[in-house]
Structures are given as structure tokens and as C-alpha cells.
Tab-separated table of C-alpha atoms in Angstrom:
chain	number	residue	atom	x	y	z
A	208	LYS	CA	0.330	11.316	10.594
A	209	ASN	CA	-0.011	10.663	6.839
A	210	GLN	CA	1.084	13.627	4.930
A	211	VAL	CA	2.257	14.648	1.471
A	212	GLU	CA	4.421	17.742	1.143
A	213	GLN	CA	5.438	19.280	-2.200
A	214	SER	CA	8.086	21.819	-2.955
A	215	PRO	CA	8.515	24.400	-4.190
A	216	GLN	CA	5.062	25.923	-3.837
A	217	SER	CA	5.617	27.847	-7.081
A	218	LEU	CA	8.257	28.010	-9.752
A	219	ILE	CA	8.969	30.181	-12.789
A	220	ILE	CA	11.365	29.019	-15.440
A	221	LEU	CA	12.433	30.029	-18.960
A	222	GLU	CA	11.180	28.021	-21.853
A	223	GLY	CA	13.589	25.322	-22.787
A	224	LYS	CA	15.010	24.937	-19.281
A	225	ASN	CA	14.798	21.913	-17.095
A	226	CYS	CA	13.185	21.751	-13.670
A	227	THR	CA	12.576	19.318	-10.793
A	228	LEU	CA	9.614	19.235	-8.479
A	229	GLN	CA	9.778	17.451	-5.146
A	230	CYS	CA	7.288	15.268	-3.244
A	231	ASN	CA	8.005	14.016	0.297
A	232	TYR	CA	5.499	11.766	2.039
A	233	THR	CA	4.986	10.065	5.331
A	234	VAL	CA	2.183	7.812	4.191
A	235	SER	CA	2.195	4.238	5.424
A	236	PRO	CA	1.461	1.698	4.136
A	237	PHE	CA	2.468	2.675	0.686
A	238	SER	CA	0.601	1.403	-2.361
A	239	ASN	CA	1.523	3.856	-5.184
A	240	LEU	CA	2.441	7.422	-6.030
A	241	ARG	CA	1.061	9.351	-8.926
A	242	TRP	CA	1.995	12.769	-10.431
A	243	TYR	CA	-0.845	14.655	-11.927
A	244	LYS	CA	-0.791	17.776	-14.133
A	245	GLN	CA	-3.616	20.206	-13.740
A	246	ASP	CA	-4.113	22.967	-16.194
A	247	THR	CA	-5.927	26.041	-14.951
A	248	GLY	CA	-9.678	25.452	-14.750
A	249	ARG	CA	-9.303	21.796	-15.691
A	250	GLY	CA	-9.276	18.443	-13.932
A	251	PRO	CA	-5.906	16.716	-13.020
A	252	VAL	CA	-4.530	14.341	-15.548
A	253	SER	CA	-2.242	11.480	-14.598
A	254	LEU	CA	1.318	11.763	-15.816
A	255	THR	CA	2.976	8.771	-14.110
A	256	ILE	CA	2.230	6.107	-11.531
A	257	MET	CA	4.912	4.428	-9.504
A	258	THR	CA	4.730	1.406	-7.201
A	259	PHE	CA	7.127	0.367	-4.425
A	260	SER	CA	9.472	-1.499	-6.679
A	261	GLU	CA	9.836	1.201	-9.370
A	262	ASN	CA	12.630	3.820	-9.139
A	263	THR	CA	12.113	5.717	-12.451
A	264	LYS	CA	9.297	6.140	-14.924
A	265	SER	CA	9.159	8.426	-17.915
A	266	ASN	CA	6.342	9.859	-19.914
A	267	GLY	CA	7.800	11.923	-22.787
A	268	ARG	CA	9.680	14.859	-21.278
A	269	TYR	CA	8.429	14.006	-17.780
A	270	THR	CA	10.557	11.656	-15.621
A	271	ALA	CA	9.436	10.638	-12.188
A	272	THR	CA	11.696	9.019	-9.576
A	273	LEU	CA	10.837	7.336	-6.424
A	274	ASP	CA	12.964	6.478	-3.320
A	275	ALA	CA	10.773	4.349	-1.162
A	276	ASP	CA	13.385	4.243	1.604
A	277	THR	CA	13.505	8.000	2.097
A	278	LYS	CA	9.850	8.401	1.020
A	279	GLN	CA	10.743	10.955	-1.622
A	280	SER	CA	9.681	11.389	-5.233
A	281	SER	CA	10.656	13.935	-7.853
A	282	LEU	CA	9.280	14.919	-11.212
A	283	HIS	CA	11.774	16.182	-13.703
A	284	ILE	CA	10.667	18.146	-16.692
A	285	THR	CA	13.102	18.380	-19.598
A	286	ALA	CA	13.239	21.144	-22.178
A	287	SER	CA	10.181	22.944	-20.811
A	288	GLN	CA	7.458	24.264	-23.007
A	289	LEU	CA	4.892	26.988	-22.451
A	290	SER	CA	2.271	24.316	-22.339
A	291	ASP	CA	3.983	22.851	-19.232
A	292	SER	CA	2.532	25.804	-17.244
A	293	ALA	CA	0.248	24.111	-14.833
A	294	SER	CA	-0.019	22.839	-11.267
A	295	TYR	CA	1.566	19.534	-10.518
A	296	ILE	CA	0.021	17.400	-7.795
A	297	CYS	CA	1.551	14.434	-6.040
A	298	VAL	CA	-0.936	11.843	-4.716
A	299	VAL	CA	0.109	8.911	-2.539
A	300	SER	CA	-2.164	5.868	-2.040
A	301	ALA	CA	-2.137	3.801	1.019
A	302	GLY	CA	-4.365	1.203	-0.529
A	303	GLY	CA	-8.162	0.866	-0.333
A	304	ASN	CA	-9.792	4.283	-0.319
A	305	GLN	CA	-6.843	6.045	1.347
A	306	PHE	CA	-5.404	8.737	-0.917
A	307	TYR	CA	-3.316	11.649	0.263
A	308	PHE	CA	-2.871	14.781	-1.826
A	309	GLY	CA	-0.043	17.261	-1.885
A	310	THR	CA	-1.031	20.934	-2.184
A	311	GLY	CA	0.751	21.097	-5.588
A	312	THR	CA	3.531	23.031	-7.271
A	313	SER	CA	2.486	25.784	-9.603
A	314	LEU	CA	4.860	25.933	-12.577
A	315	THR	CA	4.949	28.942	-14.927
A	316	VAL	CA	7.090	28.676	-18.053
A	317	ILE	CA	7.882	32.044	-19.637
A	318	PRO	CA	9.212	32.756	-23.146
B	101	ASP	CA	-13.743	7.312	-25.433
B	102	GLY	CA	-14.297	6.524	-21.812
B	103	GLY	CA	-14.147	9.315	-19.275
B	104	ILE	CA	-15.930	11.423	-16.692
B	105	THR	CA	-18.093	14.252	-17.724
B	106	GLN	CA	-18.964	17.058	-15.360
B	107	SER	CA	-21.536	19.693	-16.106
B	108	PRO	CA	-21.948	22.574	-16.113
B	109	LYS	CA	-18.451	23.931	-16.415
B	110	TYR	CA	-19.483	27.188	-14.768
B	111	LEU	CA	-22.354	27.629	-12.358
B	112	PHE	CA	-23.646	30.685	-10.489
B	113	ARG	CA	-25.671	30.419	-7.331
B	114	LYS	CA	-27.683	32.989	-5.534
B	115	GLU	CA	-27.586	33.139	-1.748
B	116	GLY	CA	-29.942	30.567	-0.166
B	117	GLN	CA	-30.219	28.538	-3.330
B	118	ASN	CA	-29.494	24.831	-3.795
B	119	VAL	CA	-27.629	23.759	-6.959
B	120	THR	CA	-26.694	20.409	-8.335
B	121	LEU	CA	-23.479	19.495	-10.085
B	122	SER	CA	-23.588	16.584	-12.495
B	123	CYS	CA	-20.966	13.881	-12.762
B	124	GLU	CA	-21.251	11.002	-15.275
B	125	GLN	CA	-18.758	8.276	-16.082
B	126	ASN	CA	-18.635	5.504	-18.704
B	127	LEU	CA	-15.520	3.834	-17.331
B	128	ASN	CA	-17.478	1.159	-15.491
B	129	HIS	CA	-15.734	2.224	-12.259
B	130	ASP	CA	-17.462	1.319	-9.051
B	131	ALA	CA	-16.056	4.091	-6.794
B	132	MET	CA	-16.734	7.755	-7.386
B	133	TYR	CA	-15.637	10.856	-5.455
B	134	TRP	CA	-16.333	14.533	-5.066
B	135	TYR	CA	-13.516	16.959	-4.205
B	136	ARG	CA	-13.428	20.636	-3.497
B	137	GLN	CA	-10.399	22.716	-4.532
B	138	ASP	CA	-9.670	26.201	-3.240
B	139	PRO	CA	-6.776	28.399	-4.271
B	140	GLY	CA	-3.514	27.446	-2.592
B	141	GLN	CA	-5.020	24.335	-0.935
B	142	GLY	CA	-5.024	20.663	-1.746
B	143	LEU	CA	-8.047	18.780	-2.799
B	144	ARG	CA	-10.523	18.092	0.006
B	145	LEU	CA	-12.873	15.132	0.046
B	146	ILE	CA	-16.574	15.904	0.192
B	147	TYR	CA	-18.272	12.560	-0.361
B	148	TYR	CA	-17.465	9.242	-1.920
B	149	SER	CA	-19.389	6.204	-3.084
B	150	GLN	CA	-17.965	2.759	-3.487
B	151	ILE	CA	-21.164	1.147	-4.788
B	152	VAL	CA	-24.564	2.030	-6.010
B	153	ASN	CA	-27.024	3.225	-3.298
B	154	ASP	CA	-24.221	3.690	-0.869
B	155	PHE	CA	-22.099	6.767	-0.058
B	156	GLN	CA	-19.915	8.064	2.750
B	157	LYS	CA	-19.041	11.458	4.127
B	158	GLY	CA	-15.593	12.835	3.446
B	159	ASP	CA	-13.720	15.504	5.409
B	160	ILE	CA	-15.963	18.465	4.545
B	161	ALA	CA	-19.458	16.994	3.875
B	162	GLU	CA	-21.400	19.621	5.830
B	163	GLY	CA	-23.685	21.659	3.466
B	164	TYR	CA	-23.472	19.026	0.684
B	165	SER	CA	-25.579	16.023	-0.289
B	166	VAL	CA	-25.139	13.256	-2.935
B	167	SER	CA	-26.974	10.325	-4.387
B	168	ARG	CA	-25.826	7.243	-6.229
B	169	GLU	CA	-28.849	5.681	-7.914
B	170	LYS	CA	-26.883	4.471	-10.925
B	171	LYS	CA	-23.292	3.285	-11.317
B	172	GLU	CA	-22.628	5.895	-13.964
B	173	SER	CA	-23.907	8.930	-12.094
B	174	PHE	CA	-22.903	10.696	-8.841
B	175	PRO	CA	-24.524	14.126	-8.628
B	176	LEU	CA	-23.490	16.614	-5.880
B	177	THR	CA	-25.986	19.073	-4.435
B	178	VAL	CA	-24.586	22.225	-2.801
B	179	THR	CA	-27.235	23.260	-0.329
B	180	SER	CA	-27.970	26.688	1.214
B	181	ALA	CA	-26.362	25.323	4.376
B	182	GLN	CA	-22.952	25.490	2.753
B	183	LYS	CA	-21.889	29.032	3.702
B	184	ASN	CA	-18.805	29.286	1.480
B	185	PRO	CA	-19.549	27.345	-1.654
B	186	THR	CA	-17.466	29.351	-4.105
B	187	ALA	CA	-14.874	26.825	-5.260
B	188	PHE	CA	-13.719	24.480	-8.022
B	189	TYR	CA	-15.378	21.047	-7.706
B	190	LEU	CA	-13.855	17.904	-9.079
B	191	CYS	CA	-15.435	14.564	-9.610
B	192	ALA	CA	-13.398	11.420	-9.903
B	193	SER	CA	-13.654	7.687	-10.099
B	194	ILE	CA	-11.251	4.914	-9.249
B	195	ASP	CA	-9.708	2.341	-11.477
B	196	ARG	CA	-9.210	-0.636	-9.229
B	197	GLY	CA	-7.166	-2.482	-11.789
B	198	ARG	CA	-3.443	-2.544	-12.408
B	199	ASN	CA	-3.239	1.276	-12.729
B	200	TYR	CA	-5.120	1.868	-9.455
B	201	GLY	CA	-5.770	5.546	-9.193
B	202	TYR	CA	-8.082	8.435	-9.898
B	203	THR	CA	-9.528	9.591	-13.202
B	204	PHE	CA	-10.806	13.150	-12.809
B	205	GLY	CA	-13.544	15.089	-14.580
B	206	SER	CA	-12.800	18.554	-16.001
B	207	GLY	CA	-14.356	20.278	-13.021
B	208	THR	CA	-17.200	22.706	-12.283
B	209	ARG	CA	-16.473	26.222	-11.017
B	210	LEU	CA	-19.284	27.336	-8.687
B	211	THR	CA	-19.584	31.056	-7.801
B	212	VAL	CA	-22.008	32.620	-5.392
B	213	VAL	CA	-23.486	35.846	-6.586
């Protein structure tokens, strides 16, 4: 069964600290994996997209990694800011119209 | 700037009433999607359309209807048959190019009063 699981479900960190969010998937075949940031009451915005051959991709303070062998991805946030408070959603594409969503990690950054 | 526009941002519906959520895109994307988001749950697919005048049911299509008369527009009607319509609704379109993936609208929050 094609599934995407994210952990932790929620996370609270102090401003300035680093954190890592996890995404494990069983989707096959694999086309790409995206991390989205969703602010409360807004639509998700793409942070990174990774294909099979990419191991690491950065977007500012966000760094995503992908291990296609173990079917795991992580999103590392460096020097967190209050504006990083949001839900982070992992979406895996199997190609065509097949997209599988994780339930997201809710991140709260406190001063 | 290209993007997806959803309106209204907030919508209130009375029991037994049909309401229509608007979704317009100027990205020249062929495929468009409607998702429903409930607290603590992942996005669930309501309907999608890959081409004008064609659309397909998603996982939770009951109580919803769509039309795709123009490439740019994909409105969603929440009918009175949808018994629990209070949710956040997201419209999206697909870039089938190199960065294959969704572009989302900013969402519509529908509340039954």
C-alpha cells in the first residue's frame, strides 16, 4: 500500500534552535518528493523538490535530504525563526496523477 | 505574477444550501484539483480535471460537484448532500514540466451555520 508517514506529529522548539522533520514513504514507483510549508489558513507552498538521483537540496535555512534506498526523507531547519511556525507536508509522486500526502508536522517556534 | 486564486477566503453556508467555491489559475496548467483539509488529517482529493470538459471523482466526491468549461477555471459546488462540509478547501494545479508538482491556492474556509 502506498503511504507517506511523517514524524513527529507536532514539535515545539525555541527560536534559534535547529530541528529535523521526518518523512518515510512506501510509494512505488517513485517520481519525486516535495516538502511544502503551510501557514495557518493558507495554501501549502513548495520548499524543495527532490528526484531519485538527488540526495540533498537546500532552500535558504531549509535543507531536505532523500535516501531512495530506505525511502526516507528529512527536512532540516537551521536557526529557526518565529515565522517558521507552520505545518510541513511531505508529498510523494508516483508519476501521472498519483500523489500521496503525509498528514504533516505542526511546528511551533517560541521566543 | 502567475498563480491560483481562490475566492472567497471565508464562506458561511446555511443548512440545506448549495455554495460554490471559485478557483482560477493563470499558469496555463492543464490539470486542476480540489482537496479538502480537516484538522489533524492529510489532504483528501475531492475531484480533479486533466483537461477542459473532463473531470474525475477523487476519494471523497460525494456531496460535491465541479465543472471545467475553461482551462483557467475549476469551480467546486458543495451541495446540500454533503453532510459535514465545514472544512478548509484547497485548489491546486499541476506543472507537468521539469518541476512536476502542485501549485496551491490560498484556500477557502467553509463553515456551516
